[in-house]
């Protein structure tokens, strides 16, 4: 298709970069087929939950004020609970982001004197202030919740011995982060998470196991709640919002845990009964409906990126061939300059703000300067094509999202183009 090549050239991708990309794609056919199968399964799962709960136009009506008897909101929570196979769900636009959802889940279920354990090493950057690993007003530490951590073994696996010796009578909640976040450790499969949960519960049967499910939803056919998690938590401007949810977070889990989360989010006594939907229900339902295919496209983009960059000598996590458990692709670029070039390419490929130039800045909640490329319809949405990373060795850029595979493909090709143009990469 000569016209397509002309178009790519017009968008800034040289024939050399395009050709290099096509050669990589040739090798990926079987993997892409396997991803499509998972998407097909998850689409059926979402559809079945929507049909079972008789989703209708009435669910999309806006409510205001207190939001008592909000049919659409209550039904969306049943749909989420059915997809995640949990007793209950809290899915709200009043949950402002993933960090907020995790904060609600933790602070609702931990009381003064309780201890929180992370058996998977240091949690995601923003959680460090929530917990009080980095001092912060209103942290869990300030409220008398202690924290302990068991680091992963050098090969990225669980250190069962350390975990076992860290669990004690105060240990109330175990927080397991599925995705690597801004670390270069592997993301855990749902099966591995299930094994870890089983181990923790074998030592302390009543310990609450919470999984930070950010970026993991719909990548596999099962979720951590299928393997024993008491709560799974995530952001609606990542996978489950399907790119359409303009805000929100979810907590799915046991009724006991989710009830407490609802009381923490609104107020004791009010719980899940209040919280108007402000007209956002259509986006939340429709986004959830689209999420399995959107996630599949994003995952293809991540695999494509690894298969473009790894042969050029850049360390990719996950690597070009290993199995995937989230939509994040880390590429260790080795310098700030290369990070900026990569991000410029992602930005230039965007439907929104393609003319902007991403630069490192001091982002709230993060310890190092962060660079972010995002030309998103929903601001800050990282299920849309985006790249970011803290400016610190190994200068890894974390690339994720893409509402369509074709957009992800263009963004990755343009990122490589910018590295070629800057003289950092030679094809
Ligand atoms: C994105 C993310 C969060 C929460 O981030 P928000 O930007 O607050 O939505 C938490 N944990 C992990 C692993 C994440 O990727």
Tab-separated table of C-alpha atoms and ligand atoms in Angstrom:
chain	number	residue	atom	x	y	z
A	1	UNK	CA	0.000	0.000	0.000
A	2	UNK	CA	2.032	2.871	-1.355
A	3	UNK	CA	-0.505	5.466	-0.169
A	4	UNK	CA	-0.204	4.252	3.392
A	5	UNK	CA	3.579	4.674	3.223
A	6	UNK	CA	3.107	8.215	1.914
A	7	UNK	CA	0.767	8.913	4.784
A	8	UNK	CA	3.208	7.578	7.349
A	9	UNK	CA	5.898	9.791	5.789
A	10	UNK	CA	3.581	12.766	6.077
A	11	UNK	CA	3.095	11.867	9.770
A	12	UNK	CA	6.865	11.837	10.202
A	13	UNK	CA	7.804	8.145	9.919
A	14	UNK	CA	10.584	7.475	7.406
A	15	UNK	CA	10.442	4.457	5.105
A	16	UNK	CA	13.429	2.953	6.891
A	17	UNK	CA	11.705	3.068	10.296
A	18	UNK	CA	8.433	1.815	8.837
A	19	UNK	CA	10.177	-1.082	7.106
A	20	UNK	CA	11.990	-2.000	10.315
A	21	UNK	CA	8.625	-2.056	12.100
A	22	UNK	CA	6.945	-4.227	9.478
A	23	UNK	CA	9.722	-6.799	9.719
A	24	UNK	CA	9.179	-7.002	13.482
A	25	UNK	CA	5.416	-7.343	13.006
A	26	UNK	CA	5.844	-10.317	10.696
A	27	UNK	CA	7.188	-12.283	13.654
A	28	UNK	CA	4.301	-11.355	15.959
A	29	UNK	CA	1.287	-12.842	14.181
A	30	UNK	CA	0.765	-15.780	16.545
A	31	UNK	CA	1.101	-13.657	19.660
A	32	UNK	CA	-1.398	-11.143	18.358
A	33	UNK	CA	-3.831	-13.977	17.630
A	34	UNK	CA	-3.510	-15.205	21.216
A	35	UNK	CA	-4.237	-11.680	22.519
A	36	UNK	CA	-7.337	-11.477	20.335
A	37	UNK	CA	-8.594	-14.733	21.863
A	38	UNK	CA	-8.253	-13.338	25.388
A	39	UNK	CA	-10.073	-10.178	24.311
A	40	UNK	CA	-12.867	-12.287	22.834
A	41	UNK	CA	-13.230	-14.180	26.106
A	42	UNK	CA	-13.239	-11.002	28.190
A	43	UNK	CA	-15.717	-9.353	25.862
A	44	UNK	CA	-18.061	-12.281	26.469
A	45	UNK	CA	-17.497	-11.958	30.217
A	46	UNK	CA	-18.437	-8.259	30.221
A	47	UNK	CA	-21.424	-8.818	27.941
A	48	UNK	CA	-22.726	-11.640	30.111
A	49	UNK	CA	-22.514	-9.417	33.210
A	50	UNK	CA	-24.334	-6.578	31.447
A	51	UNK	CA	-27.081	-8.879	30.213
A	52	UNK	CA	-27.488	-10.617	33.557
A	53	UNK	CA	-27.961	-7.255	35.261
A	54	UNK	CA	-30.387	-6.065	32.576
A	55	UNK	CA	-28.477	-2.900	31.665
A	56	UNK	CA	-30.917	-0.510	29.985
A	57	UNK	CA	-31.112	3.131	28.912
A	58	UNK	CA	-32.467	3.990	32.350
A	59	UNK	CA	-29.005	3.171	33.742
A	60	UNK	CA	-27.512	6.083	31.817
A	61	UNK	CA	-29.683	8.799	33.386
A	62	UNK	CA	-27.877	11.544	35.262
A	63	UNK	CA	-28.420	12.020	38.976
A	64	UNK	CA	-27.426	14.997	41.087
A	65	UNK	CA	-27.327	15.978	44.742
A	66	UNK	CA	-27.182	13.056	47.169
A	67	UNK	CA	-27.777	10.506	44.468
A	68	UNK	CA	-30.060	8.311	46.556
A	69	UNK	CA	-31.496	5.337	44.645
A	70	UNK	CA	-29.168	5.851	41.720
A	71	UNK	CA	-30.179	2.882	39.553
A	72	UNK	CA	-27.393	3.284	37.025
A	73	UNK	CA	-24.661	3.589	39.647
A	74	UNK	CA	-25.896	0.661	41.710
A	75	UNK	CA	-26.247	-1.534	38.640
A	76	UNK	CA	-22.780	-0.639	37.330
A	77	UNK	CA	-21.403	-1.828	40.643
A	78	UNK	CA	-23.218	-5.147	40.199
A	79	UNK	CA	-21.793	-5.456	36.682
A	80	UNK	CA	-18.260	-4.890	38.000
A	81	UNK	CA	-18.827	-7.344	40.846
A	82	UNK	CA	-19.969	-10.001	38.356
A	83	UNK	CA	-17.012	-9.487	36.038
A	84	UNK	CA	-14.533	-9.646	38.921
A	85	UNK	CA	-16.502	-12.446	40.612
A	86	UNK	CA	-16.741	-10.570	43.903
A	87	UNK	CA	-19.533	-10.077	46.410
A	88	UNK	CA	-19.466	-6.318	46.115
A	89	UNK	CA	-18.012	-3.397	44.193
A	90	UNK	CA	-17.561	0.313	44.663
A	91	UNK	CA	-17.232	2.077	41.285
A	92	UNK	CA	-17.440	5.814	41.557
A	93	UNK	CA	-16.563	9.047	39.813
A	94	UNK	CA	-15.990	10.388	43.335
A	95	UNK	CA	-12.896	8.191	43.472
A	96	UNK	CA	-10.556	10.634	41.767
A	97	UNK	CA	-7.747	8.316	40.648
A	98	UNK	CA	-6.041	5.005	41.319
A	99	UNK	CA	-4.065	6.329	44.260
A	100	UNK	CA	-7.296	7.551	45.800
A	101	UNK	CA	-8.966	4.163	45.337
A	102	UNK	CA	-6.007	2.436	46.977
A	103	UNK	CA	-5.985	4.997	49.791
A	104	UNK	CA	-9.664	4.383	50.453
A	105	UNK	CA	-9.163	0.607	50.448
A	106	UNK	CA	-6.194	0.795	52.813
A	107	UNK	CA	-7.443	3.415	55.240
A	108	UNK	CA	-10.880	1.806	55.439
A	109	UNK	CA	-9.472	-1.560	56.401
A	110	UNK	CA	-6.536	-0.613	58.626
A	111	UNK	CA	-6.970	0.751	62.139
A	112	UNK	CA	-4.416	2.247	64.544
A	113	UNK	CA	-2.104	-0.526	65.760
A	114	UNK	CA	-2.573	-2.611	62.616
A	115	UNK	CA	0.305	-3.423	60.335
A	116	UNK	CA	0.423	-3.305	56.549
A	117	UNK	CA	2.725	-5.656	54.657
A	118	UNK	CA	4.004	-5.367	51.109
A	119	UNK	CA	5.497	-8.751	50.187
A	120	UNK	CA	6.541	-7.482	46.747
A	121	UNK	CA	9.019	-4.751	47.632
A	122	UNK	CA	8.538	-1.014	47.557
A	123	UNK	CA	5.050	0.007	46.383
A	124	UNK	CA	4.257	2.442	43.570
A	125	UNK	CA	5.633	5.964	44.092
A	126	UNK	CA	2.414	7.709	45.123
A	127	UNK	CA	1.588	4.943	47.626
A	128	UNK	CA	4.770	5.696	49.538
A	129	UNK	CA	3.295	8.926	50.860
A	130	UNK	CA	-0.056	7.276	51.484
A	131	UNK	CA	1.622	4.670	53.661
A	132	UNK	CA	4.110	7.098	55.177
A	133	UNK	CA	7.264	5.472	53.799
A	134	UNK	CA	7.948	9.034	52.729
A	135	UNK	CA	6.643	11.298	55.458
A	136	UNK	CA	3.416	13.020	54.546
A	137	UNK	CA	0.514	14.669	56.387
A	138	UNK	CA	-2.421	12.270	56.809
A	139	UNK	CA	-0.352	9.186	55.933
A	140	UNK	CA	-1.324	5.831	57.428
A	141	UNK	CA	1.809	6.081	59.593
A	142	UNK	CA	0.456	9.288	61.134
A	143	UNK	CA	-2.680	7.361	62.113
A	144	UNK	CA	-0.636	4.677	63.828
A	145	UNK	CA	-0.597	2.050	61.101
A	146	UNK	CA	2.831	0.465	60.829
A	147	UNK	CA	4.341	-0.843	57.628
A	148	UNK	CA	6.662	-3.668	56.772
A	149	UNK	CA	8.043	-4.878	53.521
A	150	UNK	CA	9.586	-8.047	52.149
A	151	UNK	CA	11.711	-7.395	49.096
A	152	UNK	CA	11.671	-9.604	46.043
A	153	UNK	CA	14.563	-11.956	45.432
A	154	UNK	CA	17.150	-10.777	42.881
A	155	UNK	CA	15.409	-12.771	40.137
A	156	UNK	CA	12.126	-10.945	40.821
A	157	UNK	CA	10.405	-13.860	42.563
A	158	UNK	CA	8.748	-13.820	45.998
A	159	UNK	CA	11.000	-14.260	49.028
A	160	UNK	CA	8.674	-16.652	50.858
A	161	UNK	CA	11.048	-17.044	53.776
A	162	UNK	CA	11.208	-13.281	54.382
A	163	UNK	CA	7.451	-12.923	53.891
A	164	UNK	CA	6.762	-15.726	56.329
A	165	UNK	CA	8.936	-14.182	59.003
A	166	UNK	CA	7.452	-10.706	58.484
A	167	UNK	CA	3.828	-11.712	59.027
A	168	UNK	CA	2.984	-11.278	62.728
A	169	UNK	CA	-0.063	-10.798	64.961
A	170	UNK	CA	-0.374	-7.171	63.931
A	171	UNK	CA	-0.356	-7.907	60.198
A	172	UNK	CA	-3.844	-6.966	59.064
A	173	UNK	CA	-3.546	-6.335	55.368
A	174	UNK	CA	-1.204	-7.524	52.629
A	175	UNK	CA	-0.890	-5.222	49.628
A	176	UNK	CA	0.224	-6.826	46.397
A	177	UNK	CA	1.042	-4.662	43.432
A	178	UNK	CA	0.465	-6.616	40.230
A	179	UNK	CA	2.167	-4.260	37.808
A	180	UNK	CA	5.780	-3.202	38.021
A	181	UNK	CA	4.899	0.501	38.184
A	182	UNK	CA	8.084	2.570	37.900
A	183	UNK	CA	10.333	-0.324	38.836
A	184	UNK	CA	12.186	-2.700	36.580
A	185	UNK	CA	10.935	-5.875	38.181
A	186	UNK	CA	8.612	-8.287	36.427
A	187	UNK	CA	4.845	-7.858	36.607
A	188	UNK	CA	3.193	-10.808	38.328
A	189	UNK	CA	0.791	-13.157	36.624
A	190	UNK	CA	-2.580	-13.711	38.255
A	191	UNK	CA	-1.473	-17.283	38.965
A	192	UNK	CA	1.633	-16.070	40.831
A	193	UNK	CA	-0.503	-13.635	42.813
A	194	UNK	CA	-2.803	-16.518	43.719
A	195	UNK	CA	0.157	-18.502	45.031
A	196	UNK	CA	1.344	-15.550	47.108
A	197	UNK	CA	-2.133	-14.994	48.560
A	198	UNK	CA	-2.447	-18.693	49.409
A	199	UNK	CA	0.913	-18.567	51.167
A	200	UNK	CA	0.016	-15.460	53.217
A	201	UNK	CA	-3.352	-16.964	54.182
A	202	UNK	CA	-1.737	-20.272	55.129
A	203	UNK	CA	0.237	-18.365	57.759
A	204	UNK	CA	-2.571	-16.034	58.768
A	205	UNK	CA	-5.984	-17.120	57.456
A	206	UNK	CA	-7.811	-13.880	58.294
A	207	UNK	CA	-5.266	-11.496	56.762
A	208	UNK	CA	-6.863	-9.252	54.115
A	209	UNK	CA	-5.166	-9.523	50.740
A	210	UNK	CA	-5.532	-6.497	48.494
A	211	UNK	CA	-4.229	-6.334	44.943
A	212	UNK	CA	-3.310	-3.085	43.234
A	213	UNK	CA	-4.670	-4.193	39.863
A	214	UNK	CA	-3.652	-1.045	37.939
A	215	UNK	CA	-2.891	-1.812	34.272
A	216	UNK	CA	-3.668	-5.496	34.710
A	217	UNK	CA	-7.416	-5.662	34.073
A	218	UNK	CA	-8.421	-7.839	31.093
A	219	UNK	CA	-4.865	-8.783	30.158
A	220	UNK	CA	-5.647	-12.327	31.263
A	221	UNK	CA	-8.927	-14.234	31.386
A	222	UNK	CA	-8.847	-14.264	35.187
A	223	UNK	CA	-8.338	-11.457	37.706
A	224	UNK	CA	-6.689	-11.543	41.150
A	225	UNK	CA	-10.156	-11.750	42.713
A	226	UNK	CA	-10.471	-15.170	41.041
A	227	UNK	CA	-7.477	-16.427	43.006
A	228	UNK	CA	-8.289	-15.299	46.516
A	229	UNK	CA	-7.808	-11.520	46.658
A	230	UNK	CA	-10.207	-9.892	49.146
A	231	UNK	CA	-10.014	-6.614	47.242
A	232	UNK	CA	-8.889	-5.639	43.745
A	233	UNK	CA	-8.387	-1.954	43.162
A	234	UNK	CA	-7.781	0.195	40.103
A	235	UNK	CA	-8.300	3.374	38.137
A	236	UNK	CA	-10.968	4.047	35.526
A	237	UNK	CA	-8.622	6.179	33.458
A	238	UNK	CA	-6.613	3.026	32.941
A	239	UNK	CA	-7.811	-0.345	31.578
A	240	UNK	CA	-11.401	-0.778	32.841
A	241	UNK	CA	-12.537	2.688	31.753
A	242	UNK	CA	-11.865	1.684	28.149
A	243	UNK	CA	-10.700	5.226	27.376
A	244	UNK	CA	-14.202	6.634	27.763
A	245	UNK	CA	-14.473	7.022	31.539
A	246	UNK	CA	-13.418	10.616	32.256
A	247	UNK	CA	-12.640	9.941	35.942
A	248	UNK	CA	-13.117	7.276	38.567
A	249	UNK	CA	-11.795	4.295	40.429
A	250	UNK	CA	-13.057	0.912	41.525
A	251	UNK	CA	-12.727	-1.434	44.463
A	252	UNK	CA	-14.175	-4.928	44.026
A	253	UNK	CA	-14.089	-7.441	46.815
A	254	UNK	CA	-15.762	-9.043	49.776
A	255	UNK	CA	-18.837	-7.299	51.129
A	256	UNK	CA	-17.100	-6.748	54.457
A	257	UNK	CA	-14.144	-4.934	52.880
A	258	UNK	CA	-16.127	-2.980	50.284
A	259	UNK	CA	-18.694	-1.782	52.854
A	260	UNK	CA	-15.898	-0.270	54.904
A	261	UNK	CA	-14.464	1.354	51.759
A	262	UNK	CA	-17.847	2.946	51.058
A	263	UNK	CA	-18.019	4.333	54.619
A	264	UNK	CA	-14.500	5.699	54.267
A	265	UNK	CA	-15.201	7.243	50.844
A	266	UNK	CA	-18.402	9.019	51.885
A	267	UNK	CA	-19.088	8.923	55.627
A	268	UNK	CA	-19.826	6.368	58.355
A	269	UNK	CA	-23.540	5.644	58.151
A	270	UNK	CA	-23.866	6.882	54.571
A	271	UNK	CA	-21.657	4.449	52.717
A	272	UNK	CA	-22.689	3.377	49.248
A	273	UNK	CA	-26.094	5.097	49.395
A	274	UNK	CA	-24.796	8.542	48.440
A	275	UNK	CA	-22.808	9.731	45.441
A	276	UNK	CA	-24.590	11.207	42.439
A	277	UNK	CA	-23.389	9.978	39.054
A	278	UNK	CA	-23.391	13.466	37.464
A	279	UNK	CA	-24.277	12.059	34.045
A	280	UNK	CA	-21.158	9.925	33.702
A	281	UNK	CA	-22.838	6.527	33.611
A	282	UNK	CA	-22.945	6.172	29.823
A	283	UNK	CA	-19.162	6.645	29.625
A	284	UNK	CA	-18.514	4.260	32.495
A	285	UNK	CA	-20.700	1.493	31.071
A	286	UNK	CA	-19.604	1.959	27.484
A	287	UNK	CA	-15.957	2.222	28.477
A	288	UNK	CA	-16.174	-1.008	30.464
A	289	UNK	CA	-17.815	-2.637	27.444
A	290	UNK	CA	-14.939	-1.535	25.178
A	291	UNK	CA	-12.181	-2.229	27.707
A	292	UNK	CA	-11.299	-5.802	26.630
A	293	UNK	CA	-10.570	-4.732	23.034
A	294	UNK	CA	-8.858	-1.513	24.069
A	295	UNK	CA	-6.595	-3.466	26.431
A	296	UNK	CA	-5.788	-5.940	23.638
A	297	UNK	CA	-4.707	-3.092	21.344
A	298	UNK	CA	-2.551	-1.583	24.068
A	299	UNK	CA	-0.935	-4.937	24.769
A	300	UNK	CA	-0.101	-5.389	21.097
A	301	UNK	CA	1.553	-1.970	21.189
A	302	UNK	CA	3.642	-2.953	24.202
A	303	UNK	CA	4.814	-6.165	22.532
A	304	UNK	CA	5.551	-4.321	19.309
A	305	UNK	CA	7.691	-1.810	21.222
A	306	UNK	CA	9.732	-4.548	22.892
A	307	UNK	CA	10.263	-6.222	19.551
A	308	UNK	CA	11.420	-2.961	18.004
A	309	UNK	CA	13.736	-1.815	20.776
A	310	UNK	CA	15.269	-5.007	22.125
A	311	UNK	CA	17.062	-5.922	18.887
A	312	UNK	CA	18.562	-2.425	18.943
A	313	UNK	CA	20.294	-3.213	22.234
A	314	UNK	CA	17.886	-1.616	24.718
A	315	UNK	CA	16.822	-3.684	27.700
A	316	UNK	CA	13.073	-4.148	27.633
A	317	UNK	CA	10.943	-5.244	30.603
A	318	UNK	CA	9.111	-7.462	29.785
A	319	UNK	CA	11.466	-8.646	27.056
A	320	UNK	CA	10.450	-9.249	23.458
A	321	UNK	CA	9.259	-12.809	23.982
A	322	UNK	CA	8.039	-13.295	27.564
A	323	UNK	CA	4.385	-13.540	28.535
A	324	UNK	CA	2.432	-10.434	29.546
A	325	UNK	CA	0.436	-9.633	32.658
A	326	UNK	CA	-0.122	-5.899	32.223
A	327	UNK	CA	-0.005	-3.351	29.412
A	328	UNK	CA	3.192	-1.599	30.509
A	329	UNK	CA	6.381	-1.741	28.534
A	330	UNK	CA	9.557	-0.431	30.095
A	331	UNK	CA	12.403	0.420	27.745
A	332	UNK	CA	15.703	1.301	29.389
A	333	UNK	CA	17.015	4.105	27.241
A	334	UNK	CA	20.160	4.912	29.207
A	335	UNK	CA	19.997	8.705	29.165
A	336	UNK	CA	17.713	11.648	29.825
A	337	UNK	CA	18.240	12.782	26.239
A	338	UNK	CA	16.953	9.475	24.874
A	339	UNK	CA	13.943	9.598	27.227
A	340	UNK	CA	13.055	13.032	25.920
A	341	UNK	CA	13.409	11.905	22.287
A	342	UNK	CA	11.232	8.847	22.881
A	343	UNK	CA	8.543	10.908	24.579
A	344	UNK	CA	8.617	13.494	21.800
A	345	UNK	CA	7.727	10.751	19.335
A	346	UNK	CA	4.795	9.527	21.406
A	347	UNK	CA	3.568	13.107	21.774
A	348	UNK	CA	3.912	13.835	18.065
A	349	UNK	CA	1.711	10.833	17.251
A	350	UNK	CA	-1.178	11.999	19.449
A	351	UNK	CA	-4.623	13.062	18.280
A	352	UNK	CA	-4.616	15.833	20.912
A	353	UNK	CA	-1.715	18.225	21.696
A	354	UNK	CA	0.526	16.659	19.056
A	355	UNK	CA	2.258	20.039	18.751
A	356	UNK	CA	3.377	20.096	22.409
A	357	UNK	CA	6.900	19.195	23.562
A	358	UNK	CA	7.149	17.039	26.687
A	359	UNK	CA	9.730	18.119	29.275
A	360	UNK	CA	10.763	16.731	32.695
A	361	UNK	CA	8.926	18.330	35.650
A	362	UNK	CA	8.396	17.998	39.411
A	363	UNK	CA	5.147	16.085	39.590
A	364	UNK	CA	3.296	15.931	42.937
A	365	UNK	CA	3.644	12.568	44.659
A	366	UNK	CA	6.869	11.639	42.896
A	367	UNK	CA	10.398	11.886	44.273
A	368	UNK	CA	12.318	12.480	41.023
A	369	UNK	CA	11.525	14.661	38.066
A	370	UNK	CA	9.113	12.901	35.736
A	371	UNK	CA	8.689	13.204	31.980
A	372	UNK	CA	5.295	12.458	30.477
A	373	UNK	CA	4.113	12.300	26.931
A	374	UNK	CA	0.391	12.183	26.524
A	375	UNK	CA	-1.887	13.625	23.923
A	376	UNK	CA	-5.013	12.255	25.440
A	377	UNK	CA	-8.715	13.026	25.122
A	378	UNK	CA	-9.003	12.419	28.860
A	379	UNK	CA	-6.256	14.354	30.620
A	380	UNK	CA	-3.668	12.094	32.198
A	381	UNK	CA	-5.373	8.966	30.909
A	382	UNK	CA	-2.809	6.231	30.563
A	383	UNK	CA	-5.014	3.745	28.748
A	384	UNK	CA	-4.545	6.247	25.957
A	385	UNK	CA	-1.135	6.178	24.310
A	386	UNK	CA	1.291	7.615	26.798
A	387	UNK	CA	4.872	7.340	27.946
A	388	UNK	CA	6.379	8.467	31.167
A	389	UNK	CA	9.169	7.802	33.554
A	390	UNK	CA	11.168	9.255	36.397
A	391	UNK	CA	14.456	10.865	35.368
A	392	UNK	CA	16.765	8.466	37.180
A	393	UNK	CA	18.941	5.523	36.143
A	394	UNK	CA	18.405	3.291	34.200
A	395	UNK	CA	16.459	6.061	32.432
A	396	UNK	CA	13.599	3.755	31.656
A	397	UNK	CA	10.595	5.028	29.841
A	398	UNK	CA	7.317	3.323	30.710
A	399	UNK	CA	5.153	3.129	27.714
A	400	UNK	CA	1.509	2.144	27.763
A	401	UNK	CA	-1.888	2.413	26.219
A	402	UNK	CA	-3.328	3.234	22.863
A	403	UNK	CA	-7.075	3.264	22.324
A	404	UNK	CA	-6.429	1.506	19.038
A	405	UNK	CA	-3.568	-0.737	18.020
A	406	UNK	CA	-2.926	1.403	14.933
A	407	UNK	CA	-2.389	4.482	17.029
A	408	UNK	CA	-0.056	2.599	19.363
A	409	UNK	CA	1.876	1.398	16.316
A	410	UNK	CA	2.279	4.913	14.929
A	411	UNK	CA	3.401	6.248	18.312
A	412	UNK	CA	6.074	3.598	18.714
A	413	UNK	CA	7.337	4.089	15.179
A	414	UNK	CA	7.563	7.844	15.772
A	415	UNK	CA	9.398	7.339	19.069
A	416	UNK	CA	12.001	5.302	17.202
A	417	UNK	CA	12.126	7.922	14.481
A	418	UNK	CA	12.991	10.615	17.038
A	419	UNK	CA	15.798	8.463	18.439
A	420	UNK	CA	17.115	7.966	14.911
A	421	UNK	CA	16.818	11.695	14.170
A	422	UNK	CA	18.701	12.530	17.391
A	423	UNK	CA	21.522	10.213	16.336
A	424	UNK	CA	20.984	7.943	19.348
A	425	UNK	CA	19.916	4.945	17.252
A	426	UNK	CA	21.162	3.764	13.870
A	427	UNK	CA	19.011	1.264	11.971
B	1	LIG	C1	-1.220	4.143	38.047
B	1	LIG	C2	-0.925	3.326	39.208
B	1	LIG	C3	-1.427	3.634	40.469
B	1	LIG	C4	-2.312	4.809	40.759
B	1	LIG	O1	-2.065	5.879	39.998
B	1	LIG	P1	-3.039	7.119	39.737
B	1	LIG	O2	-2.196	7.923	38.834
B	1	LIG	O3	-3.293	7.736	41.035
B	1	LIG	O4	-4.265	6.629	39.088
B	1	LIG	C5	-1.123	2.787	41.510
B	1	LIG	N1	-0.375	1.698	41.315
B	1	LIG	C6	0.114	1.367	40.110
B	1	LIG	C7	0.930	0.130	39.962
B	1	LIG	C8	-0.147	2.158	39.025
B	1	LIG	O5	0.331	1.821	37.827
